[in-house]
mmCIF file of C-alpha atoms in Angstrom:
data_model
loop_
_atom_site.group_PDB
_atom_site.id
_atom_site.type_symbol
_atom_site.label_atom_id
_atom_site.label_comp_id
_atom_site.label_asym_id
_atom_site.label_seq_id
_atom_site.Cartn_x
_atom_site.Cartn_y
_atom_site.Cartn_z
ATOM 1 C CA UNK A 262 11.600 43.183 -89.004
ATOM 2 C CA UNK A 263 8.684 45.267 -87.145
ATOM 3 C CA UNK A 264 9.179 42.717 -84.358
ATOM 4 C CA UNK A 265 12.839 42.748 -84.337
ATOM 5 C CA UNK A 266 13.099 46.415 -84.031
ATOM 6 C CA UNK A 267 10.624 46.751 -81.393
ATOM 7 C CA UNK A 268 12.549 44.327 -79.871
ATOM 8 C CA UNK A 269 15.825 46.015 -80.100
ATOM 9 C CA UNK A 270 13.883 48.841 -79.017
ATOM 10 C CA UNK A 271 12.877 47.201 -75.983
ATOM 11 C CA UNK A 272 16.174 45.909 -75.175
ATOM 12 C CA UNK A 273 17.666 49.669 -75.552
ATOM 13 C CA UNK A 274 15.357 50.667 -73.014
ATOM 14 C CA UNK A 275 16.197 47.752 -71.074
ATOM 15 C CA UNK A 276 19.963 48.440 -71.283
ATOM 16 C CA UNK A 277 19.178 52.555 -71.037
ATOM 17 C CA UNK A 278 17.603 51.336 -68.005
ATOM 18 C CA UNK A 279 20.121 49.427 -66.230
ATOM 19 C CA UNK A 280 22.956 51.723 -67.855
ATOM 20 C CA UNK A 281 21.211 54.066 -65.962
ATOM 21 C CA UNK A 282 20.634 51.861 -62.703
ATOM 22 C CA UNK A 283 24.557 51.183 -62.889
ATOM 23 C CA UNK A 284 25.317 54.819 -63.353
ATOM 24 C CA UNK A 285 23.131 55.603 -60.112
ATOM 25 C CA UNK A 286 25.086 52.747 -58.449
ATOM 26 C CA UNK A 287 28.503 53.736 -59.885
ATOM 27 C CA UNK A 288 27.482 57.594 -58.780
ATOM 28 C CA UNK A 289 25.974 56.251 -55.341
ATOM 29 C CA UNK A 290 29.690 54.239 -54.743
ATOM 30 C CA UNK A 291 31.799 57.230 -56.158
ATOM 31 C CA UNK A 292 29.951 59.023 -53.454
ATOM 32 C CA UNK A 293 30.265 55.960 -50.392
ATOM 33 C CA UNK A 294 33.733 56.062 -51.801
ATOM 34 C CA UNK A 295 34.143 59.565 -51.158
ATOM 35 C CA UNK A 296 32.606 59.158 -48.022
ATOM 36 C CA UNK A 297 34.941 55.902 -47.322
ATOM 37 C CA UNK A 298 37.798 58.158 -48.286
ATOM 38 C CA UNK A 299 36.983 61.147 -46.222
ATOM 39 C CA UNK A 300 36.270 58.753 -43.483
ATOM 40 C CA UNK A 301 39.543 56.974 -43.959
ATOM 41 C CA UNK A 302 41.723 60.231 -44.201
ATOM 42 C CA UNK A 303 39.917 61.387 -40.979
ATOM 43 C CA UNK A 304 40.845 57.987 -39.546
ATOM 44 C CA UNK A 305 44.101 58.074 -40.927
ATOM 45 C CA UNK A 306 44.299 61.879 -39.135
ATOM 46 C CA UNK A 307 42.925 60.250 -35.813
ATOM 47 C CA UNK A 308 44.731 57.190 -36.155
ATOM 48 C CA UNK A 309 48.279 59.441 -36.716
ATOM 49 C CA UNK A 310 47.096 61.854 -33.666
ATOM 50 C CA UNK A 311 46.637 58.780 -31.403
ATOM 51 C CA UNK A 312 50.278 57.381 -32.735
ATOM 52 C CA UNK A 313 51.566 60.621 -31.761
ATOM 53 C CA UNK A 314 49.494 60.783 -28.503
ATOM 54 C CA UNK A 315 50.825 57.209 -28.427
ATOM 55 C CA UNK A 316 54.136 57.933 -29.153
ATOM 56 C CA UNK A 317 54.255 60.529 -26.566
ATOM 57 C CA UNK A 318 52.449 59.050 -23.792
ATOM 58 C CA UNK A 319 55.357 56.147 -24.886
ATOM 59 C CA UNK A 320 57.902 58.958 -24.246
ATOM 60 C CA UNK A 321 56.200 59.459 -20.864
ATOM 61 C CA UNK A 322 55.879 56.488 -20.120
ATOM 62 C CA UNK A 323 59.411 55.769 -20.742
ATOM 63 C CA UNK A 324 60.306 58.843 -18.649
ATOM 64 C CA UNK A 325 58.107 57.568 -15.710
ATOM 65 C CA UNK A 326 59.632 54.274 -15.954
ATOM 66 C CA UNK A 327 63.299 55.636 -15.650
ATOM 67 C CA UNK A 328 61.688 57.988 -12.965
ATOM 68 C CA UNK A 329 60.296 54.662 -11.291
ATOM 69 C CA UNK A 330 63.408 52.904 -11.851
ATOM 70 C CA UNK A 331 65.623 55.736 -10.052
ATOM 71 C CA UNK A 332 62.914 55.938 -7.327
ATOM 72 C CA UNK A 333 62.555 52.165 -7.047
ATOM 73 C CA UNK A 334 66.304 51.799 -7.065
ATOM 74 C CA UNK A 335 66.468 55.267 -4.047
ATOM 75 C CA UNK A 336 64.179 53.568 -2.431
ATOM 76 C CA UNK A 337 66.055 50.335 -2.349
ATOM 77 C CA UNK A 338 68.944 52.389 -1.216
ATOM 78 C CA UNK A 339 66.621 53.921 1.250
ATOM 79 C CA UNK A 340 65.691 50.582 2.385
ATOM 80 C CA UNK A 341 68.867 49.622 3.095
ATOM 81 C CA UNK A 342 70.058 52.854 4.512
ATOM 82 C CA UNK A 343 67.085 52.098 6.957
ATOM 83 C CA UNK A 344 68.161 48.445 7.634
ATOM 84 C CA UNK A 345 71.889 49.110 8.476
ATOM 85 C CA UNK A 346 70.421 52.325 10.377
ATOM 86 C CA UNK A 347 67.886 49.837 12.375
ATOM 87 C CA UNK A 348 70.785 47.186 12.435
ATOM 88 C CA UNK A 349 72.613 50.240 14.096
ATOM 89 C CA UNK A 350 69.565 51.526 16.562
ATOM 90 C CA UNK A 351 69.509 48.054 17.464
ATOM 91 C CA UNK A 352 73.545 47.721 18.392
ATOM 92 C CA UNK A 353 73.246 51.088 20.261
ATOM 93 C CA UNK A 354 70.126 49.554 22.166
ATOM 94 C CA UNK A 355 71.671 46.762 23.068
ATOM 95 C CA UNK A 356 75.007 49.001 23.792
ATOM 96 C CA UNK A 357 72.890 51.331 25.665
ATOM 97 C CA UNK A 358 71.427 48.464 27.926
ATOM 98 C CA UNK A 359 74.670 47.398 28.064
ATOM 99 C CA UNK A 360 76.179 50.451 29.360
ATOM 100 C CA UNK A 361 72.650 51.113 31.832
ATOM 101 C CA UNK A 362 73.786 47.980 33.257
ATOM 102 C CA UNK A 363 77.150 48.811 33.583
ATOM 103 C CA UNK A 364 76.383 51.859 34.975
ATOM 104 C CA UNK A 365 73.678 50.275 37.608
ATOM 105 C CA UNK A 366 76.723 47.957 38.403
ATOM 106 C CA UNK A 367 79.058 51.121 38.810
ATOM 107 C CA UNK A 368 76.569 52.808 41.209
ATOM 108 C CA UNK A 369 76.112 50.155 42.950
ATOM 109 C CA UNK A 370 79.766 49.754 43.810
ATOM 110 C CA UNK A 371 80.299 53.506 44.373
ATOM 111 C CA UNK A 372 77.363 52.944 46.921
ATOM 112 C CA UNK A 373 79.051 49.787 48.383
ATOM 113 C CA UNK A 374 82.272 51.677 48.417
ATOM 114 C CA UNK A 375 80.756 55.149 50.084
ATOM 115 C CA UNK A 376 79.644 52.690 52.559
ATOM 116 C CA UNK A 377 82.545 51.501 53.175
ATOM 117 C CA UNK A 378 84.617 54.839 53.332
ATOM 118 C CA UNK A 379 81.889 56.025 55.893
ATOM 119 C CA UNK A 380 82.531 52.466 57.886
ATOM 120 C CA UNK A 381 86.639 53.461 56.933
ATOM 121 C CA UNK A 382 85.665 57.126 58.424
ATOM 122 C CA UNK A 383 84.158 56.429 61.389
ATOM 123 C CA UNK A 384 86.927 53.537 62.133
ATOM 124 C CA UNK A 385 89.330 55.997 61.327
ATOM 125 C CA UNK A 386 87.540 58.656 63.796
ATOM 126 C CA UNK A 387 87.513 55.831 66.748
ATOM 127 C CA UNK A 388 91.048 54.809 65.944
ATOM 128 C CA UNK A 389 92.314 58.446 66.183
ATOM 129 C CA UNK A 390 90.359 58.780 69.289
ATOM 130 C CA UNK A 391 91.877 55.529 70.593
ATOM 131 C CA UNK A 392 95.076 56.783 69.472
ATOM 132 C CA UNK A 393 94.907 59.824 71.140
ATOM 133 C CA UNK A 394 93.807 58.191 74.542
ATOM 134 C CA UNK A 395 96.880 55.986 74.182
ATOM 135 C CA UNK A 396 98.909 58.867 73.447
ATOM 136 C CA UNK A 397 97.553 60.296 76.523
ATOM 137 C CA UNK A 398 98.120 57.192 78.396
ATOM 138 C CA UNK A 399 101.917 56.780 77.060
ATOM 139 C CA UNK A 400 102.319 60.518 77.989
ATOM 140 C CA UNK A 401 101.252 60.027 81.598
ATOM 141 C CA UNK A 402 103.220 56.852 81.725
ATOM 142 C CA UNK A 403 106.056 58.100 80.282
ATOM 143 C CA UNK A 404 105.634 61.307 83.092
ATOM 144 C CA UNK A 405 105.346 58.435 85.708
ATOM 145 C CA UNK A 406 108.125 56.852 84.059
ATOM 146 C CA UNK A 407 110.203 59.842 84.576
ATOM 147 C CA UNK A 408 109.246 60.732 87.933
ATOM 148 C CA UNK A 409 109.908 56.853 89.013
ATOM 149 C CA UNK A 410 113.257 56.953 87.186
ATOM 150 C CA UNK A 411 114.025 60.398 88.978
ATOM 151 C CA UNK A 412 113.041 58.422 92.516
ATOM 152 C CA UNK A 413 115.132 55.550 91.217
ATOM 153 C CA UNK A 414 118.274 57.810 90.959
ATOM 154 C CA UNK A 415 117.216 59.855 94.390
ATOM 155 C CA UNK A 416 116.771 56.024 95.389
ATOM 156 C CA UNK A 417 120.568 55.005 93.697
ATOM 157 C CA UNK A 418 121.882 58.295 95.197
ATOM 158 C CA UNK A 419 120.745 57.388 98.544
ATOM 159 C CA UNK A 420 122.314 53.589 98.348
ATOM 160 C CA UNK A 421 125.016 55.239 97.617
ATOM 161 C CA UNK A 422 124.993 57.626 100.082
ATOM 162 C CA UNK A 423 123.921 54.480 102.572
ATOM 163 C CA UNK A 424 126.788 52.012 101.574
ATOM 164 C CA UNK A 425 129.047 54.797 101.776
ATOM 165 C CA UNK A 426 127.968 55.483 105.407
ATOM 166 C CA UNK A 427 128.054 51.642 105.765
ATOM 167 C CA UNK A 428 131.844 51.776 104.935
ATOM 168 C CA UNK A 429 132.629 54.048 107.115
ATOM 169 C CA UNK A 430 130.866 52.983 109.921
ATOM 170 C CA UNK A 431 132.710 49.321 109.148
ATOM 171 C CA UNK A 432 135.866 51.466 108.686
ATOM 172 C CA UNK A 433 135.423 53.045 112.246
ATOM 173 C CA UNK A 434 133.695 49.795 113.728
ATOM 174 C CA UNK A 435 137.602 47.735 112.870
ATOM 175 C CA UNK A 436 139.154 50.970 114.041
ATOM 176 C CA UNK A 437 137.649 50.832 117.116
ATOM 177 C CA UNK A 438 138.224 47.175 117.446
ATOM 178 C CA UNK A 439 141.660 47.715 116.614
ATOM 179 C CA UNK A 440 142.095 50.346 119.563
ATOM 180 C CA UNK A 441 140.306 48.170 121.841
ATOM 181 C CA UNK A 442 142.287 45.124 121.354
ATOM 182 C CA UNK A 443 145.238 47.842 121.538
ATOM 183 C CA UNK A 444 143.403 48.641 125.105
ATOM 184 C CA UNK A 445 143.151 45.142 125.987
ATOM 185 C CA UNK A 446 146.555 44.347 125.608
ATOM 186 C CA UNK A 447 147.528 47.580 127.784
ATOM 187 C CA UNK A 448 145.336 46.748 130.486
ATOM 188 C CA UNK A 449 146.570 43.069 130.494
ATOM 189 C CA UNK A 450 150.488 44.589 130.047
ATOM 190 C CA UNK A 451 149.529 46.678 133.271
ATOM 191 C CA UNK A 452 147.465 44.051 135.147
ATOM 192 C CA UNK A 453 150.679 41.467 134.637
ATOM 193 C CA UNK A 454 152.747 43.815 136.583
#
């Protein structure tokens, strides 16, 4: 019985022992616990401040986004705006080469046409200066003219005069015939007796 006490004895000590051993262990995992759980309530605490920092860098980026869209979509406008504006630029370029050329080609022919109304002024100069000697000419002709046509009727008046001196000397010529053949037959009369 000795034996079986000592035994029991022994076995107390054995349990008191581990009892013990487990009570450290249970103590030292109440305490990892309670480290576990501070740790998980400060990573709960970081883990909800980085879902909030999260959450509003979310916001942000959602705000950026809509930023980037309305900027992405200004800048398409933009784009375009610059397109139809080069499409433009390029129209008036070719407009404004157009009308360069068009005005070359207008210079040109006001050159070509100053030219001309210079050749046209001078022309006109010689021609009035032509004219004018032929004026000149037609006046002295048409002096000579006169004077001739005044000689002509001097001349006329003179015929006149002439052919009327004509008749009358004809006139006096028969008359004279007349009295002579009047004589003639007198002197014959006479002579017979």
């Amino acid at each position: 019985a000795q034996i079986e006490i000592e035994k029991l004895e022994e076995e107390e000590k054995i349990c008191t022992k581990r009892l013990q051993e487990l009570n450290e262990q249970i103590q030292h995992l109440n305490e990892e616990i309670a480290r576990l759980e501070v740790q998980i309530n400060a990573l709960r605490a970081e883990k909800e401040r980085i879902e909030d920092e999260r959450n509003r860098q979310q916001q942000l980026l959602d705000q950026q986004e809509d930023i980037l869209e309305k900027q992405n979509e200004e800048l398409q406008d933009l784009q375009d705006k610059i397109h139809a504006y080069e499409e433009q630029l390029e129209n008036l370029v070719e407009e404004q080469e157009k009308l360069e050329k068009a005005k070359q080609e207008l210079e040109a022919r006001i050159h070509e046409l100053n030219r001309q109304i210079q050749h046209l002024e001078q022309e006109i100069k010689e021609t009035q200066a032509k004219i004018q000697q032929l004026q000149q000419e037609i006046d002295r002709l048409q002096q000579e003219i006169e004077r001739i046509e005044e000689d002509l009727q001097k001349t006329l008046h003179d015929i006149q005069r002439v052919e009327q001196e004509i008749r009358q000397a004809r006139e006096k010529f028969s008359q004279l015939e007349r009295q002579q053949e009047t004589l003639k037959i007198e002197i014959d009369r006479i002579e017979d007796l």
